[in-house]
């Protein structure tokens, strides 16, 4: 995958998190995986179709997901209920939507599907995936980019 697309995903990820008050976003580790496999407590996945195919996923420990949902909703979240799932899913949808808009400036048309929130380990696709770990002031977030462009 061309680095300009990876940088575009990273930019939309950072900007979107900052809009919700997440700060001190630091890239920690990058690894290439043979396929997209998620193994943290809470993950949210958005599927792309069209000129861009595959998935972008956010995966995080339970405490990070609760803090993130609390920030987005504006009230304390103590468990990952439907409201918290909706908030975390909406974040990935916003990142994917912004990325899709930027892809159109590269002449690529794509469709994004509604986010799926997953509370268990899951194999998402067989595309080579870039997994990037971030530490933030609310905890660890792993960004997974498994796209064919």
mmCIF file with all atom_site columns, C-alpha atoms in Angstrom:
data_model
loop_
_atom_site.group_PDB
_atom_site.id
_atom_site.type_symbol
_atom_site.label_atom_id
_atom_site.label_alt_id
_atom_site.label_comp_id
_atom_site.label_asym_id
_atom_site.label_entity_id
_atom_site.label_seq_id
_atom_site.pdbx_PDB_ins_code
_atom_site.Cartn_x
_atom_site.Cartn_y
_atom_site.Cartn_z
_atom_site.occupancy
_atom_site.B_iso_or_equiv
_atom_site.pdbx_formal_charge
_atom_site.auth_seq_id
_atom_site.auth_comp_id
_atom_site.auth_asym_id
_atom_site.auth_atom_id
_atom_site.pdbx_PDB_model_num
ATOM 1   C CA . UNK A 1 1   ? 0.000   0.000   0.000  1.00 0.00 ? 1   UNK A CA 1
ATOM 2   C CA . UNK A 1 2   ? 1.290   3.436   -0.937 1.00 0.00 ? 2   UNK A CA 1
ATOM 3   C CA . UNK A 1 3   ? 2.567   5.462   2.009  1.00 0.00 ? 3   UNK A CA 1
ATOM 4   C CA . UNK A 1 4   ? 0.319   8.409   1.026  1.00 0.00 ? 4   UNK A CA 1
ATOM 5   C CA . UNK A 1 5   ? -2.739  6.285   1.895  1.00 0.00 ? 5   UNK A CA 1
ATOM 6   C CA . UNK A 1 6   ? -1.242  5.139   5.198  1.00 0.00 ? 6   UNK A CA 1
ATOM 7   C CA . UNK A 1 7   ? -0.391  8.734   6.100  1.00 0.00 ? 7   UNK A CA 1
ATOM 8   C CA . UNK A 1 8   ? -3.935  9.786   5.198  1.00 0.00 ? 8   UNK A CA 1
ATOM 9   C CA . UNK A 1 9   ? -5.398  7.182   7.569  1.00 0.00 ? 9   UNK A CA 1
ATOM 10  C CA . UNK A 1 10  ? -2.984  8.273   10.321 1.00 0.00 ? 10  UNK A CA 1
ATOM 11  C CA . UNK A 1 11  ? -3.917  11.919  9.821  1.00 0.00 ? 11  UNK A CA 1
ATOM 12  C CA . UNK A 1 12  ? -7.658  11.233  10.037 1.00 0.00 ? 12  UNK A CA 1
ATOM 13  C CA . UNK A 1 13  ? -7.112  8.992   13.081 1.00 0.00 ? 13  UNK A CA 1
ATOM 14  C CA . UNK A 1 14  ? -5.191  11.721  14.948 1.00 0.00 ? 14  UNK A CA 1
ATOM 15  C CA . UNK A 1 15  ? -7.516  14.569  14.003 1.00 0.00 ? 15  UNK A CA 1
ATOM 16  C CA . UNK A 1 16  ? -10.647 12.617  14.926 1.00 0.00 ? 16  UNK A CA 1
ATOM 17  C CA . UNK A 1 17  ? -9.290  11.525  18.319 1.00 0.00 ? 17  UNK A CA 1
ATOM 18  C CA . UNK A 1 18  ? -8.210  15.082  19.107 1.00 0.00 ? 18  UNK A CA 1
ATOM 19  C CA . UNK A 1 19  ? -11.723 16.341  18.280 1.00 0.00 ? 19  UNK A CA 1
ATOM 20  C CA . UNK A 1 20  ? -13.001 14.214  21.177 1.00 0.00 ? 20  UNK A CA 1
ATOM 21  C CA . UNK A 1 21  ? -10.364 15.458  23.602 1.00 0.00 ? 21  UNK A CA 1
ATOM 22  C CA . UNK A 1 22  ? -7.896  12.581  23.336 1.00 0.00 ? 22  UNK A CA 1
ATOM 23  C CA . UNK A 1 23  ? -4.381  13.997  23.687 1.00 0.00 ? 23  UNK A CA 1
ATOM 24  C CA . UNK A 1 24  ? -0.756  12.871  23.868 1.00 0.00 ? 24  UNK A CA 1
ATOM 25  C CA . UNK A 1 25  ? -1.239  10.520  20.914 1.00 0.00 ? 25  UNK A CA 1
ATOM 26  C CA . UNK A 1 26  ? 2.098   8.769   20.496 1.00 0.00 ? 26  UNK A CA 1
ATOM 27  C CA . UNK A 1 27  ? 2.915   6.097   17.935 1.00 0.00 ? 27  UNK A CA 1
ATOM 28  C CA . UNK A 1 28  ? 4.684   3.244   19.757 1.00 0.00 ? 28  UNK A CA 1
ATOM 29  C CA . UNK A 1 29  ? 4.965   0.140   17.625 1.00 0.00 ? 29  UNK A CA 1
ATOM 30  C CA . UNK A 1 30  ? 4.306   -0.793  14.015 1.00 0.00 ? 30  UNK A CA 1
ATOM 31  C CA . UNK A 1 31  ? 4.066   -4.339  12.781 1.00 0.00 ? 31  UNK A CA 1
ATOM 32  C CA . UNK A 1 32  ? 3.076   -5.986  9.548  1.00 0.00 ? 32  UNK A CA 1
ATOM 33  C CA . UNK A 1 33  ? 0.675   -8.919  9.856  1.00 0.00 ? 33  UNK A CA 1
ATOM 34  C CA . UNK A 1 34  ? -0.174  -11.512 7.196  1.00 0.00 ? 34  UNK A CA 1
ATOM 35  C CA . UNK A 1 35  ? -3.870  -10.955 7.921  1.00 0.00 ? 35  UNK A CA 1
ATOM 36  C CA . UNK A 1 36  ? -6.059  -8.743  10.088 1.00 0.00 ? 36  UNK A CA 1
ATOM 37  C CA . UNK A 1 37  ? -6.471  -10.428 13.450 1.00 0.00 ? 37  UNK A CA 1
ATOM 38  C CA . UNK A 1 38  ? -7.813  -8.477  16.445 1.00 0.00 ? 38  UNK A CA 1
ATOM 39  C CA . UNK A 1 39  ? -7.052  -9.692  19.951 1.00 0.00 ? 39  UNK A CA 1
ATOM 40  C CA . UNK A 1 40  ? -7.781  -6.814  22.328 1.00 0.00 ? 40  UNK A CA 1
ATOM 41  C CA . UNK A 1 41  ? -10.964 -6.517  24.427 1.00 0.00 ? 41  UNK A CA 1
ATOM 42  C CA . UNK A 1 42  ? -12.973 -4.106  22.269 1.00 0.00 ? 42  UNK A CA 1
ATOM 43  C CA . UNK A 1 43  ? -12.612 -3.657  18.520 1.00 0.00 ? 43  UNK A CA 1
ATOM 44  C CA . UNK A 1 44  ? -14.547 -1.752  15.925 1.00 0.00 ? 44  UNK A CA 1
ATOM 45  C CA . UNK A 1 45  ? -14.222 -2.525  12.225 1.00 0.00 ? 45  UNK A CA 1
ATOM 46  C CA . UNK A 1 46  ? -15.284 -0.608  9.126  1.00 0.00 ? 46  UNK A CA 1
ATOM 47  C CA . UNK A 1 47  ? -15.317 -2.413  5.774  1.00 0.00 ? 47  UNK A CA 1
ATOM 48  C CA . UNK A 1 48  ? -14.466 -0.634  2.508  1.00 0.00 ? 48  UNK A CA 1
ATOM 49  C CA . UNK A 1 49  ? -15.780 -1.673  -0.917 1.00 0.00 ? 49  UNK A CA 1
ATOM 50  C CA . UNK A 1 50  ? -15.128 -0.363  -4.412 1.00 0.00 ? 50  UNK A CA 1
ATOM 51  C CA . UNK A 1 51  ? -11.775 1.018   -5.600 1.00 0.00 ? 51  UNK A CA 1
ATOM 52  C CA . UNK A 1 52  ? -10.570 0.439   -2.026 1.00 0.00 ? 52  UNK A CA 1
ATOM 53  C CA . UNK A 1 53  ? -11.309 -2.942  -0.449 1.00 0.00 ? 53  UNK A CA 1
ATOM 54  C CA . UNK A 1 54  ? -10.669 -4.263  3.021  1.00 0.00 ? 54  UNK A CA 1
ATOM 55  C CA . UNK A 1 55  ? -11.010 -2.979  6.556  1.00 0.00 ? 55  UNK A CA 1
ATOM 56  C CA . UNK A 1 56  ? -9.801  -0.429  9.037  1.00 0.00 ? 56  UNK A CA 1
ATOM 57  C CA . UNK A 1 57  ? -10.123 -1.451  12.690 1.00 0.00 ? 57  UNK A CA 1
ATOM 58  C CA . UNK A 1 58  ? -9.547  0.127   16.069 1.00 0.00 ? 58  UNK A CA 1
ATOM 59  C CA . UNK A 1 59  ? -8.794  -2.292  18.871 1.00 0.00 ? 59  UNK A CA 1
ATOM 60  C CA . UNK A 1 60  ? -8.267  -1.453  22.538 1.00 0.00 ? 60  UNK A CA 1
ATOM 61  C CA . UNK A 1 61  ? -8.304  -2.743  26.111 1.00 0.00 ? 61  UNK A CA 1
ATOM 62  C CA . UNK A 1 62  ? -11.603 -2.546  27.996 1.00 0.00 ? 62  UNK A CA 1
ATOM 63  C CA . UNK A 1 63  ? -10.523 0.404   30.185 1.00 0.00 ? 63  UNK A CA 1
ATOM 64  C CA . UNK A 1 64  ? -9.498  2.454   27.142 1.00 0.00 ? 64  UNK A CA 1
ATOM 65  C CA . UNK A 1 65  ? -12.851 1.731   25.462 1.00 0.00 ? 65  UNK A CA 1
ATOM 66  C CA . UNK A 1 66  ? -14.750 2.838   28.585 1.00 0.00 ? 66  UNK A CA 1
ATOM 67  C CA . UNK A 1 67  ? -12.721 6.072   28.832 1.00 0.00 ? 67  UNK A CA 1
ATOM 68  C CA . UNK A 1 68  ? -13.193 6.774   25.139 1.00 0.00 ? 68  UNK A CA 1
ATOM 69  C CA . UNK A 1 69  ? -16.943 6.145   25.260 1.00 0.00 ? 69  UNK A CA 1
ATOM 70  C CA . UNK A 1 70  ? -17.201 8.333   28.386 1.00 0.00 ? 70  UNK A CA 1
ATOM 71  C CA . UNK A 1 71  ? -15.485 11.202  26.565 1.00 0.00 ? 71  UNK A CA 1
ATOM 72  C CA . UNK A 1 72  ? -17.676 10.828  23.503 1.00 0.00 ? 72  UNK A CA 1
ATOM 73  C CA . UNK A 1 73  ? -20.951 10.513  25.388 1.00 0.00 ? 73  UNK A CA 1
ATOM 74  C CA . UNK A 1 74  ? -20.149 13.018  28.120 1.00 0.00 ? 74  UNK A CA 1
ATOM 75  C CA . UNK A 1 75  ? -20.974 10.734  31.045 1.00 0.00 ? 75  UNK A CA 1
ATOM 76  C CA . UNK A 1 76  ? -19.210 8.003   32.974 1.00 0.00 ? 76  UNK A CA 1
ATOM 77  C CA . UNK A 1 77  ? -19.297 4.598   31.287 1.00 0.00 ? 77  UNK A CA 1
ATOM 78  C CA . UNK A 1 78  ? -18.658 1.616   33.554 1.00 0.00 ? 78  UNK A CA 1
ATOM 79  C CA . UNK A 1 79  ? -19.399 -1.216  31.113 1.00 0.00 ? 79  UNK A CA 1
ATOM 80  C CA . UNK A 1 80  ? -19.464 -1.746  27.374 1.00 0.00 ? 80  UNK A CA 1
ATOM 81  C CA . UNK A 1 81  ? -23.211 -1.623  26.866 1.00 0.00 ? 81  UNK A CA 1
ATOM 82  C CA . UNK A 1 82  ? -25.076 -0.689  23.671 1.00 0.00 ? 82  UNK A CA 1
ATOM 83  C CA . UNK A 1 83  ? -24.473 3.043   24.241 1.00 0.00 ? 83  UNK A CA 1
ATOM 84  C CA . UNK A 1 84  ? -20.717 2.513   24.655 1.00 0.00 ? 84  UNK A CA 1
ATOM 85  C CA . UNK A 1 85  ? -20.584 0.225   21.607 1.00 0.00 ? 85  UNK A CA 1
ATOM 86  C CA . UNK A 1 86  ? -22.370 2.866   19.580 1.00 0.00 ? 86  UNK A CA 1
ATOM 87  C CA . UNK A 1 87  ? -19.902 5.560   20.651 1.00 0.00 ? 87  UNK A CA 1
ATOM 88  C CA . UNK A 1 88  ? -16.798 3.489   19.893 1.00 0.00 ? 88  UNK A CA 1
ATOM 89  C CA . UNK A 1 89  ? -18.316 2.370   16.584 1.00 0.00 ? 89  UNK A CA 1
ATOM 90  C CA . UNK A 1 90  ? -19.108 5.967   15.680 1.00 0.00 ? 90  UNK A CA 1
ATOM 91  C CA . UNK A 1 91  ? -15.473 6.942   16.180 1.00 0.00 ? 91  UNK A CA 1
ATOM 92  C CA . UNK A 1 92  ? -14.311 4.348   13.644 1.00 0.00 ? 92  UNK A CA 1
ATOM 93  C CA . UNK A 1 93  ? -17.076 5.431   11.281 1.00 0.00 ? 93  UNK A CA 1
ATOM 94  C CA . UNK A 1 94  ? -15.914 9.046   11.499 1.00 0.00 ? 94  UNK A CA 1
ATOM 95  C CA . UNK A 1 95  ? -12.315 8.065   10.793 1.00 0.00 ? 95  UNK A CA 1
ATOM 96  C CA . UNK A 1 96  ? -13.392 5.881   7.845  1.00 0.00 ? 96  UNK A CA 1
ATOM 97  C CA . UNK A 1 97  ? -15.688 8.578   6.459  1.00 0.00 ? 97  UNK A CA 1
ATOM 98  C CA . UNK A 1 98  ? -12.969 11.195  6.593  1.00 0.00 ? 98  UNK A CA 1
ATOM 99  C CA . UNK A 1 99  ? -10.516 8.781   4.954  1.00 0.00 ? 99  UNK A CA 1
ATOM 100 C CA . UNK A 1 100 ? -13.040 7.949   2.201  1.00 0.00 ? 100 UNK A CA 1
ATOM 101 C CA . UNK A 1 101 ? -13.539 11.658  1.520  1.00 0.00 ? 101 UNK A CA 1
ATOM 102 C CA . UNK A 1 102 ? -9.785  12.162  1.208  1.00 0.00 ? 102 UNK A CA 1
ATOM 103 C CA . UNK A 1 103 ? -9.532  9.118   -1.081 1.00 0.00 ? 103 UNK A CA 1
ATOM 104 C CA . UNK A 1 104 ? -11.917 10.821  -3.484 1.00 0.00 ? 104 UNK A CA 1
ATOM 105 C CA . UNK A 1 105 ? -9.344  13.612  -3.889 1.00 0.00 ? 105 UNK A CA 1
ATOM 106 C CA . UNK A 1 106 ? -6.967  10.884  -5.143 1.00 0.00 ? 106 UNK A CA 1
ATOM 107 C CA . UNK A 1 107 ? -9.622  9.847   -7.689 1.00 0.00 ? 107 UNK A CA 1
ATOM 108 C CA . UNK A 1 108 ? -10.686 6.730   -5.751 1.00 0.00 ? 108 UNK A CA 1
ATOM 109 C CA . UNK A 1 109 ? -14.347 6.010   -5.127 1.00 0.00 ? 109 UNK A CA 1
ATOM 110 C CA . UNK A 1 110 ? -15.220 3.750   -2.223 1.00 0.00 ? 110 UNK A CA 1
ATOM 111 C CA . UNK A 1 111 ? -18.192 2.751   -0.113 1.00 0.00 ? 111 UNK A CA 1
ATOM 112 C CA . UNK A 1 112 ? -17.947 2.236   3.625  1.00 0.00 ? 112 UNK A CA 1
ATOM 113 C CA . UNK A 1 113 ? -20.204 -0.066  5.599  1.00 0.00 ? 113 UNK A CA 1
ATOM 114 C CA . UNK A 1 114 ? -21.528 0.656   9.099  1.00 0.00 ? 114 UNK A CA 1
ATOM 115 C CA . UNK A 1 115 ? -19.069 -0.226  11.867 1.00 0.00 ? 115 UNK A CA 1
ATOM 116 C CA . UNK A 1 116 ? -19.091 -3.574  13.641 1.00 0.00 ? 116 UNK A CA 1
ATOM 117 C CA . UNK A 1 117 ? -18.131 -3.672  17.308 1.00 0.00 ? 117 UNK A CA 1
ATOM 118 C CA . UNK A 1 118 ? -16.485 -6.924  18.386 1.00 0.00 ? 118 UNK A CA 1
ATOM 119 C CA . UNK A 1 119 ? -15.881 -8.004  21.997 1.00 0.00 ? 119 UNK A CA 1
ATOM 120 C CA . UNK A 1 120 ? -13.713 -11.058 21.305 1.00 0.00 ? 120 UNK A CA 1
ATOM 121 C CA . UNK A 1 121 ? -10.682 -12.118 19.305 1.00 0.00 ? 121 UNK A CA 1
ATOM 122 C CA . UNK A 1 122 ? -11.496 -12.132 15.613 1.00 0.00 ? 122 UNK A CA 1
ATOM 123 C CA . UNK A 1 123 ? -9.935  -12.745 12.233 1.00 0.00 ? 123 UNK A CA 1
ATOM 124 C CA . UNK A 1 124 ? -11.309 -9.990  10.002 1.00 0.00 ? 124 UNK A CA 1
ATOM 125 C CA . UNK A 1 125 ? -9.708  -10.495 6.592  1.00 0.00 ? 125 UNK A CA 1
ATOM 126 C CA . UNK A 1 126 ? -6.770  -12.159 4.862  1.00 0.00 ? 126 UNK A CA 1
ATOM 127 C CA . UNK A 1 127 ? -5.212  -8.929  3.613  1.00 0.00 ? 127 UNK A CA 1
ATOM 128 C CA . UNK A 1 128 ? -1.753  -7.910  4.686  1.00 0.00 ? 128 UNK A CA 1
ATOM 129 C CA . UNK A 1 129 ? -2.336  -5.546  7.605  1.00 0.00 ? 129 UNK A CA 1
ATOM 130 C CA . UNK A 1 130 ? -0.366  -2.765  9.161  1.00 0.00 ? 130 UNK A CA 1
ATOM 131 C CA . UNK A 1 131 ? -0.970  -2.708  12.935 1.00 0.00 ? 131 UNK A CA 1
ATOM 132 C CA . UNK A 1 132 ? 0.068   0.520   14.635 1.00 0.00 ? 132 UNK A CA 1
ATOM 133 C CA . UNK A 1 133 ? 0.003   0.859   18.428 1.00 0.00 ? 133 UNK A CA 1
ATOM 134 C CA . UNK A 1 134 ? -0.670  4.254   19.963 1.00 0.00 ? 134 UNK A CA 1
ATOM 135 C CA . UNK A 1 135 ? -0.434  5.339   23.570 1.00 0.00 ? 135 UNK A CA 1
ATOM 136 C CA . UNK A 1 136 ? -2.783  8.177   24.464 1.00 0.00 ? 136 UNK A CA 1
ATOM 137 C CA . UNK A 1 137 ? -3.850  9.927   27.628 1.00 0.00 ? 137 UNK A CA 1
ATOM 138 C CA . UNK A 1 138 ? -6.793  7.476   27.826 1.00 0.00 ? 138 UNK A CA 1
ATOM 139 C CA . UNK A 1 139 ? -4.759  4.320   27.108 1.00 0.00 ? 139 UNK A CA 1
ATOM 140 C CA . UNK A 1 140 ? -3.625  2.081   24.261 1.00 0.00 ? 140 UNK A CA 1
ATOM 141 C CA . UNK A 1 141 ? -5.353  2.052   20.878 1.00 0.00 ? 141 UNK A CA 1
ATOM 142 C CA . UNK A 1 142 ? -4.266  -0.239  18.055 1.00 0.00 ? 142 UNK A CA 1
ATOM 143 C CA . UNK A 1 143 ? -5.049  0.982   14.536 1.00 0.00 ? 143 UNK A CA 1
ATOM 144 C CA . UNK A 1 144 ? -5.201  -1.821  11.953 1.00 0.00 ? 144 UNK A CA 1
ATOM 145 C CA . UNK A 1 145 ? -5.111  -1.000  8.238  1.00 0.00 ? 145 UNK A CA 1
ATOM 146 C CA . UNK A 1 146 ? -5.850  -3.952  5.962  1.00 0.00 ? 146 UNK A CA 1
ATOM 147 C CA . UNK A 1 147 ? -6.739  -2.437  2.606  1.00 0.00 ? 147 UNK A CA 1
ATOM 148 C CA . UNK A 1 148 ? -6.190  -3.219  -1.066 1.00 0.00 ? 148 UNK A CA 1
ATOM 149 C CA . UNK A 1 149 ? -5.845  -0.005  -3.021 1.00 0.00 ? 149 UNK A CA 1
#
